[in-house]
């Protein structure tokens, strides 16, 4: 994303909006954010035994409380503590995509963002860093460190594409 942005200078560059998921919100200028983990139960006060990648993130939570100026779509809005938090419109999104037929599993922030884009009529998605395998872990047992939900993301992207709802572009280093 950074390389593409440098090649297309200006306030918008090559995209209409930049959506950030989770920690990206505090690292890159975004127009909308998605943090689907419950702010309080998952991020502020994680349960004992929660793996480190799901555990508390004080820097992100402070940013969301004090500095964030963009809407953050999340599983549950906590206002006024998180003033820009907005509850994700899950029922409306499901209804607009699937009608009354059960559809995809929403398993991570990426699936929620793709479904929301589909719901509001985004025609072109550029995706960066949507990684589900993490190379810094034990190379001999990568299965333990594959994030769940990759198949749901792939299925949602391909279904939207095949139905002519949107096109998508993934960076070469996205797993």
PDB file of C-alpha atoms in Angstrom:
ATOM      1  CA  UNK A   1       0.000   0.000   0.000  1.00  0.00           C
ATOM      2  CA  UNK A   2       2.750   2.463   0.934  1.00  0.00           C
ATOM      3  CA  UNK A   3       4.556   1.857  -2.379  1.00  0.00           C
ATOM      4  CA  UNK A   4       1.325   2.317  -4.377  1.00  0.00           C
ATOM      5  CA  UNK A   5       0.538   5.483  -2.428  1.00  0.00           C
ATOM      6  CA  UNK A   6       3.979   6.927  -3.207  1.00  0.00           C
ATOM      7  CA  UNK A   7       3.455   6.206  -6.909  1.00  0.00           C
ATOM      8  CA  UNK A   8       0.097   8.033  -6.839  1.00  0.00           C
ATOM      9  CA  UNK A   9       0.638  11.162  -4.711  1.00  0.00           C
ATOM     10  CA  UNK A  10      -2.114  13.422  -3.514  1.00  0.00           C
ATOM     11  CA  UNK A  11      -4.696  13.191  -0.779  1.00  0.00           C
ATOM     12  CA  UNK A  12      -6.500  10.194  -2.316  1.00  0.00           C
ATOM     13  CA  UNK A  13      -3.916   8.688  -4.634  1.00  0.00           C
ATOM     14  CA  UNK A  14      -5.302   5.613  -6.365  1.00  0.00           C
ATOM     15  CA  UNK A  15      -8.309   4.945  -4.090  1.00  0.00           C
ATOM     16  CA  UNK A  16     -11.483   6.705  -2.985  1.00  0.00           C
ATOM     17  CA  UNK A  17     -11.227   5.593   0.633  1.00  0.00           C
ATOM     18  CA  UNK A  18      -8.778   3.758   2.856  1.00  0.00           C
ATOM     19  CA  UNK A  19     -10.228   1.313   5.332  1.00  0.00           C
ATOM     20  CA  UNK A  20      -8.049  -0.007   8.117  1.00  0.00           C
ATOM     21  CA  UNK A  21      -8.464  -3.142  10.175  1.00  0.00           C
ATOM     22  CA  UNK A  22      -7.366  -3.428  13.781  1.00  0.00           C
ATOM     23  CA  UNK A  23      -3.871  -1.973  14.424  1.00  0.00           C
ATOM     24  CA  UNK A  24      -3.598  -0.420  10.963  1.00  0.00           C
ATOM     25  CA  UNK A  25      -6.050   2.240  12.154  1.00  0.00           C
ATOM     26  CA  UNK A  26      -3.371   3.807  14.336  1.00  0.00           C
ATOM     27  CA  UNK A  27      -0.542   3.414  11.796  1.00  0.00           C
ATOM     28  CA  UNK A  28      -1.982   4.662   8.473  1.00  0.00           C
ATOM     29  CA  UNK A  29      -4.384   7.505   7.728  1.00  0.00           C
ATOM     30  CA  UNK A  30      -7.732   5.785   7.232  1.00  0.00           C
ATOM     31  CA  UNK A  31     -11.261   6.941   6.438  1.00  0.00           C
ATOM     32  CA  UNK A  32     -13.036   4.052   8.185  1.00  0.00           C
ATOM     33  CA  UNK A  33     -11.849   1.418  10.636  1.00  0.00           C
ATOM     34  CA  UNK A  34     -12.967  -2.090  11.509  1.00  0.00           C
ATOM     35  CA  UNK A  35     -12.230  -3.696  14.883  1.00  0.00           C
ATOM     36  CA  UNK A  36     -14.633  -6.584  15.284  1.00  0.00           C
ATOM     37  CA  UNK A  37     -13.240  -7.848  18.582  1.00  0.00           C
ATOM     38  CA  UNK A  38     -15.309  -6.562  21.475  1.00  0.00           C
ATOM     39  CA  UNK A  39     -13.385  -3.564  22.822  1.00  0.00           C
ATOM     40  CA  UNK A  40     -13.917  -4.391  26.470  1.00  0.00           C
ATOM     41  CA  UNK A  41     -13.998  -8.175  26.759  1.00  0.00           C
ATOM     42  CA  UNK A  42     -11.330  -8.959  24.138  1.00  0.00           C
ATOM     43  CA  UNK A  43      -9.048  -5.950  23.985  1.00  0.00           C
ATOM     44  CA  UNK A  44      -9.119  -4.162  27.334  1.00  0.00           C
ATOM     45  CA  UNK A  45      -9.623  -7.109  29.660  1.00  0.00           C
ATOM     46  CA  UNK A  46      -8.735 -10.331  27.842  1.00  0.00           C
ATOM     47  CA  UNK A  47      -9.700 -13.587  29.484  1.00  0.00           C
ATOM     48  CA  UNK A  48      -6.929 -15.688  31.021  1.00  0.00           C
ATOM     49  CA  UNK A  49      -5.317 -17.927  28.428  1.00  0.00           C
ATOM     50  CA  UNK A  50      -6.161 -15.697  25.442  1.00  0.00           C
ATOM     51  CA  UNK A  51      -3.276 -16.013  22.925  1.00  0.00           C
ATOM     52  CA  UNK A  52      -0.961 -13.002  22.738  1.00  0.00           C
ATOM     53  CA  UNK A  53      -2.188 -11.883  19.296  1.00  0.00           C
ATOM     54  CA  UNK A  54      -5.744 -11.500  20.661  1.00  0.00           C
ATOM     55  CA  UNK A  55      -4.715 -10.021  23.985  1.00  0.00           C
ATOM     56  CA  UNK A  56      -4.812  -6.476  25.220  1.00  0.00           C
ATOM     57  CA  UNK A  57      -3.424  -3.771  22.976  1.00  0.00           C
ATOM     58  CA  UNK A  58      -3.094  -0.670  25.160  1.00  0.00           C
ATOM     59  CA  UNK A  59      -1.697   1.577  22.401  1.00  0.00           C
ATOM     60  CA  UNK A  60      -4.574   0.848  20.011  1.00  0.00           C
ATOM     61  CA  UNK A  61      -7.165   1.195  22.752  1.00  0.00           C
ATOM     62  CA  UNK A  62      -5.716   4.548  23.842  1.00  0.00           C
ATOM     63  CA  UNK A  63      -5.758   5.739  20.222  1.00  0.00           C
ATOM     64  CA  UNK A  64      -9.404   4.663  19.845  1.00  0.00           C
ATOM     65  CA  UNK A  65     -10.354   6.444  23.089  1.00  0.00           C
ATOM     66  CA  UNK A  66      -8.409   9.681  22.714  1.00  0.00           C
ATOM     67  CA  UNK A  67      -7.119  10.388  19.193  1.00  0.00           C
ATOM     68  CA  UNK A  68      -9.300   8.537  16.709  1.00  0.00           C
ATOM     69  CA  UNK A  69     -11.371  10.814  14.450  1.00  0.00           C
ATOM     70  CA  UNK A  70     -12.809   8.233  12.039  1.00  0.00           C
ATOM     71  CA  UNK A  71     -15.802   5.925  12.412  1.00  0.00           C
ATOM     72  CA  UNK A  72     -14.829   2.529  13.782  1.00  0.00           C
ATOM     73  CA  UNK A  73     -17.239  -0.256  12.916  1.00  0.00           C
ATOM     74  CA  UNK A  74     -17.191  -2.816  15.680  1.00  0.00           C
ATOM     75  CA  UNK A  75     -19.243  -5.612  17.207  1.00  0.00           C
ATOM     76  CA  UNK A  76     -20.545  -3.323  19.960  1.00  0.00           C
ATOM     77  CA  UNK A  77     -20.238   0.448  20.274  1.00  0.00           C
ATOM     78  CA  UNK A  78     -18.971   1.743  23.608  1.00  0.00           C
ATOM     79  CA  UNK A  79     -19.842   5.427  23.723  1.00  0.00           C
ATOM     80  CA  UNK A  80     -18.756   7.756  25.250  1.00  0.00           C
ATOM     81  CA  UNK A  81     -15.619   5.769  26.209  1.00  0.00           C
ATOM     82  CA  UNK A  82     -14.894   5.131  22.510  1.00  0.00           C
ATOM     83  CA  UNK A  83     -16.553   8.136  20.893  1.00  0.00           C
ATOM     84  CA  UNK A  84     -16.217   7.086  17.241  1.00  0.00           C
ATOM     85  CA  UNK A  85     -17.245   3.453  17.758  1.00  0.00           C
ATOM     86  CA  UNK A  86     -20.281   2.420  15.703  1.00  0.00           C
ATOM     87  CA  UNK A  87     -22.078  -0.892  15.906  1.00  0.00           C
ATOM     88  CA  UNK A  88     -21.596  -2.909  12.730  1.00  0.00           C
ATOM     89  CA  UNK A  89     -24.956  -3.228  10.921  1.00  0.00           C
ATOM     90  CA  UNK A  90     -24.796  -7.024  10.734  1.00  0.00           C
ATOM     91  CA  UNK A  91     -28.502  -7.666  10.126  1.00  0.00           C
ATOM     92  CA  UNK A  92     -28.703  -5.084   7.331  1.00  0.00           C
ATOM     93  CA  UNK A  93     -25.502  -6.386   5.708  1.00  0.00           C
ATOM     94  CA  UNK A  94     -26.661 -10.008   5.839  1.00  0.00           C
ATOM     95  CA  UNK A  95     -30.096  -9.090   4.457  1.00  0.00           C
ATOM     96  CA  UNK A  96     -28.695  -7.028   1.573  1.00  0.00           C
ATOM     97  CA  UNK A  97     -26.226  -9.730   0.527  1.00  0.00           C
ATOM     98  CA  UNK A  98     -28.141 -12.942   1.192  1.00  0.00           C
ATOM     99  CA  UNK A  99     -31.793 -12.001   1.636  1.00  0.00           C
ATOM    100  CA  UNK A 100     -33.320 -14.651   3.881  1.00  0.00           C
ATOM    101  CA  UNK A 101     -30.839 -17.375   2.881  1.00  0.00           C
ATOM    102  CA  UNK A 102     -28.086 -18.206   5.387  1.00  0.00           C
ATOM    103  CA  UNK A 103     -24.763 -17.081   3.969  1.00  0.00           C
ATOM    104  CA  UNK A 104     -21.114 -16.733   4.791  1.00  0.00           C
ATOM    105  CA  UNK A 105     -19.557 -17.050   8.196  1.00  0.00           C
ATOM    106  CA  UNK A 106     -18.241 -13.760   9.519  1.00  0.00           C
ATOM    107  CA  UNK A 107     -15.078 -14.925  11.245  1.00  0.00           C
ATOM    108  CA  UNK A 108     -12.728 -11.935  11.372  1.00  0.00           C
ATOM    109  CA  UNK A 109     -12.487  -8.206  10.658  1.00  0.00           C
ATOM    110  CA  UNK A 110     -11.593  -8.919   7.029  1.00  0.00           C
ATOM    111  CA  UNK A 111     -14.848 -10.769   6.300  1.00  0.00           C
ATOM    112  CA  UNK A 112     -16.843  -8.000   7.967  1.00  0.00           C
ATOM    113  CA  UNK A 113     -15.076  -5.337   5.886  1.00  0.00           C
ATOM    114  CA  UNK A 114     -15.608  -7.221   2.607  1.00  0.00           C
ATOM    115  CA  UNK A 115     -19.281  -7.802   3.399  1.00  0.00           C
ATOM    116  CA  UNK A 116     -19.744  -4.126   4.308  1.00  0.00           C
ATOM    117  CA  UNK A 117     -18.108  -3.069   1.043  1.00  0.00           C
ATOM    118  CA  UNK A 118     -20.452  -5.397  -0.839  1.00  0.00           C
ATOM    119  CA  UNK A 119     -23.426  -4.012   1.141  1.00  0.00           C
ATOM    120  CA  UNK A 120     -22.707  -0.346   0.327  1.00  0.00           C
ATOM    121  CA  UNK A 121     -21.828  -1.027  -3.317  1.00  0.00           C
ATOM    122  CA  UNK A 122     -18.052  -0.666  -3.436  1.00  0.00           C
ATOM    123  CA  UNK A 123     -17.061  -1.787  -6.936  1.00  0.00           C
ATOM    124  CA  UNK A 124     -13.290  -2.264  -6.539  1.00  0.00           C
ATOM    125  CA  UNK A 125     -11.319  -3.534  -3.554  1.00  0.00           C
ATOM    126  CA  UNK A 126      -7.550  -3.259  -3.106  1.00  0.00           C
ATOM    127  CA  UNK A 127      -6.369  -5.434  -0.238  1.00  0.00           C
ATOM    128  CA  UNK A 128      -2.998  -5.233   1.491  1.00  0.00           C
ATOM    129  CA  UNK A 129      -1.657  -7.178   4.446  1.00  0.00           C
ATOM    130  CA  UNK A 130      -4.644  -9.488   4.687  1.00  0.00           C
ATOM    131  CA  UNK A 131      -2.416 -12.223   6.031  1.00  0.00           C
ATOM    132  CA  UNK A 132      -3.506 -15.489   7.567  1.00  0.00           C
ATOM    133  CA  UNK A 133      -0.120 -17.201   7.929  1.00  0.00           C
ATOM    134  CA  UNK A 134       2.592 -15.629  10.016  1.00  0.00           C
ATOM    135  CA  UNK A 135       6.180 -16.459   9.016  1.00  0.00           C
ATOM    136  CA  UNK A 136       7.797 -15.352  12.272  1.00  0.00           C
ATOM    137  CA  UNK A 137       6.458 -18.414  14.111  1.00  0.00           C
ATOM    138  CA  UNK A 138       7.881 -21.929  14.214  1.00  0.00           C
ATOM    139  CA  UNK A 139       8.551 -22.879  10.550  1.00  0.00           C
ATOM    140  CA  UNK A 140       8.207 -26.578  11.397  1.00  0.00           C
ATOM    141  CA  UNK A 141       4.661 -26.290  12.734  1.00  0.00           C
ATOM    142  CA  UNK A 142       2.971 -23.483  10.815  1.00  0.00           C
ATOM    143  CA  UNK A 143      -0.445 -25.114  11.249  1.00  0.00           C
ATOM    144  CA  UNK A 144      -0.665 -23.835  14.817  1.00  0.00           C
ATOM    145  CA  UNK A 145      -0.194 -20.271  13.613  1.00  0.00           C
ATOM    146  CA  UNK A 146      -2.595 -20.098  10.696  1.00  0.00           C
ATOM    147  CA  UNK A 147      -5.361 -17.656  11.495  1.00  0.00           C
ATOM    148  CA  UNK A 148      -8.836 -19.069  11.106  1.00  0.00           C
ATOM    149  CA  UNK A 149     -11.067 -17.487   8.518  1.00  0.00           C
ATOM    150  CA  UNK A 150      -8.925 -17.473   5.400  1.00  0.00           C
ATOM    151  CA  UNK A 151     -11.333 -19.747   3.516  1.00  0.00           C
ATOM    152  CA  UNK A 152     -14.244 -17.477   4.429  1.00  0.00           C
ATOM    153  CA  UNK A 153     -12.406 -14.454   3.040  1.00  0.00           C
ATOM    154  CA  UNK A 154     -11.536 -16.314  -0.160  1.00  0.00           C
ATOM    155  CA  UNK A 155     -15.106 -17.563  -0.571  1.00  0.00           C
ATOM    156  CA  UNK A 156     -16.625 -14.131   0.019  1.00  0.00           C
ATOM    157  CA  UNK A 157     -14.227 -12.467  -2.422  1.00  0.00           C
ATOM    158  CA  UNK A 158     -14.786 -15.027  -5.164  1.00  0.00           C
ATOM    159  CA  UNK A 159     -18.572 -15.067  -4.734  1.00  0.00           C
ATOM    160  CA  UNK A 160     -18.782 -11.279  -4.920  1.00  0.00           C
ATOM    161  CA  UNK A 161     -16.513 -11.295  -7.950  1.00  0.00           C
ATOM    162  CA  UNK A 162     -18.386 -14.082  -9.744  1.00  0.00           C
ATOM    163  CA  UNK A 163     -21.726 -12.351  -9.134  1.00  0.00           C
ATOM    164  CA  UNK A 164     -20.293  -9.153 -10.621  1.00  0.00           C
ATOM    165  CA  UNK A 165     -20.593  -7.203  -7.374  1.00  0.00           C
ATOM    166  CA  UNK A 166     -16.951  -6.064  -7.267  1.00  0.00           C
ATOM    167  CA  UNK A 167     -13.437  -6.712  -8.478  1.00  0.00           C
ATOM    168  CA  UNK A 168     -10.531  -7.125  -6.102  1.00  0.00           C
ATOM    169  CA  UNK A 169      -6.764  -6.785  -6.141  1.00  0.00           C
ATOM    170  CA  UNK A 170      -4.456  -8.375  -3.593  1.00  0.00           C
ATOM    171  CA  UNK A 171      -0.845  -7.432  -2.989  1.00  0.00           C
ATOM    172  CA  UNK A 172       1.690 -10.072  -4.010  1.00  0.00           C
ATOM    173  CA  UNK A 173       2.851 -10.645  -0.431  1.00  0.00           C
ATOM    174  CA  UNK A 174      -0.624 -11.247   0.997  1.00  0.00           C
ATOM    175  CA  UNK A 175      -1.058 -14.869   2.072  1.00  0.00           C
TER     176      UNK A 175
END
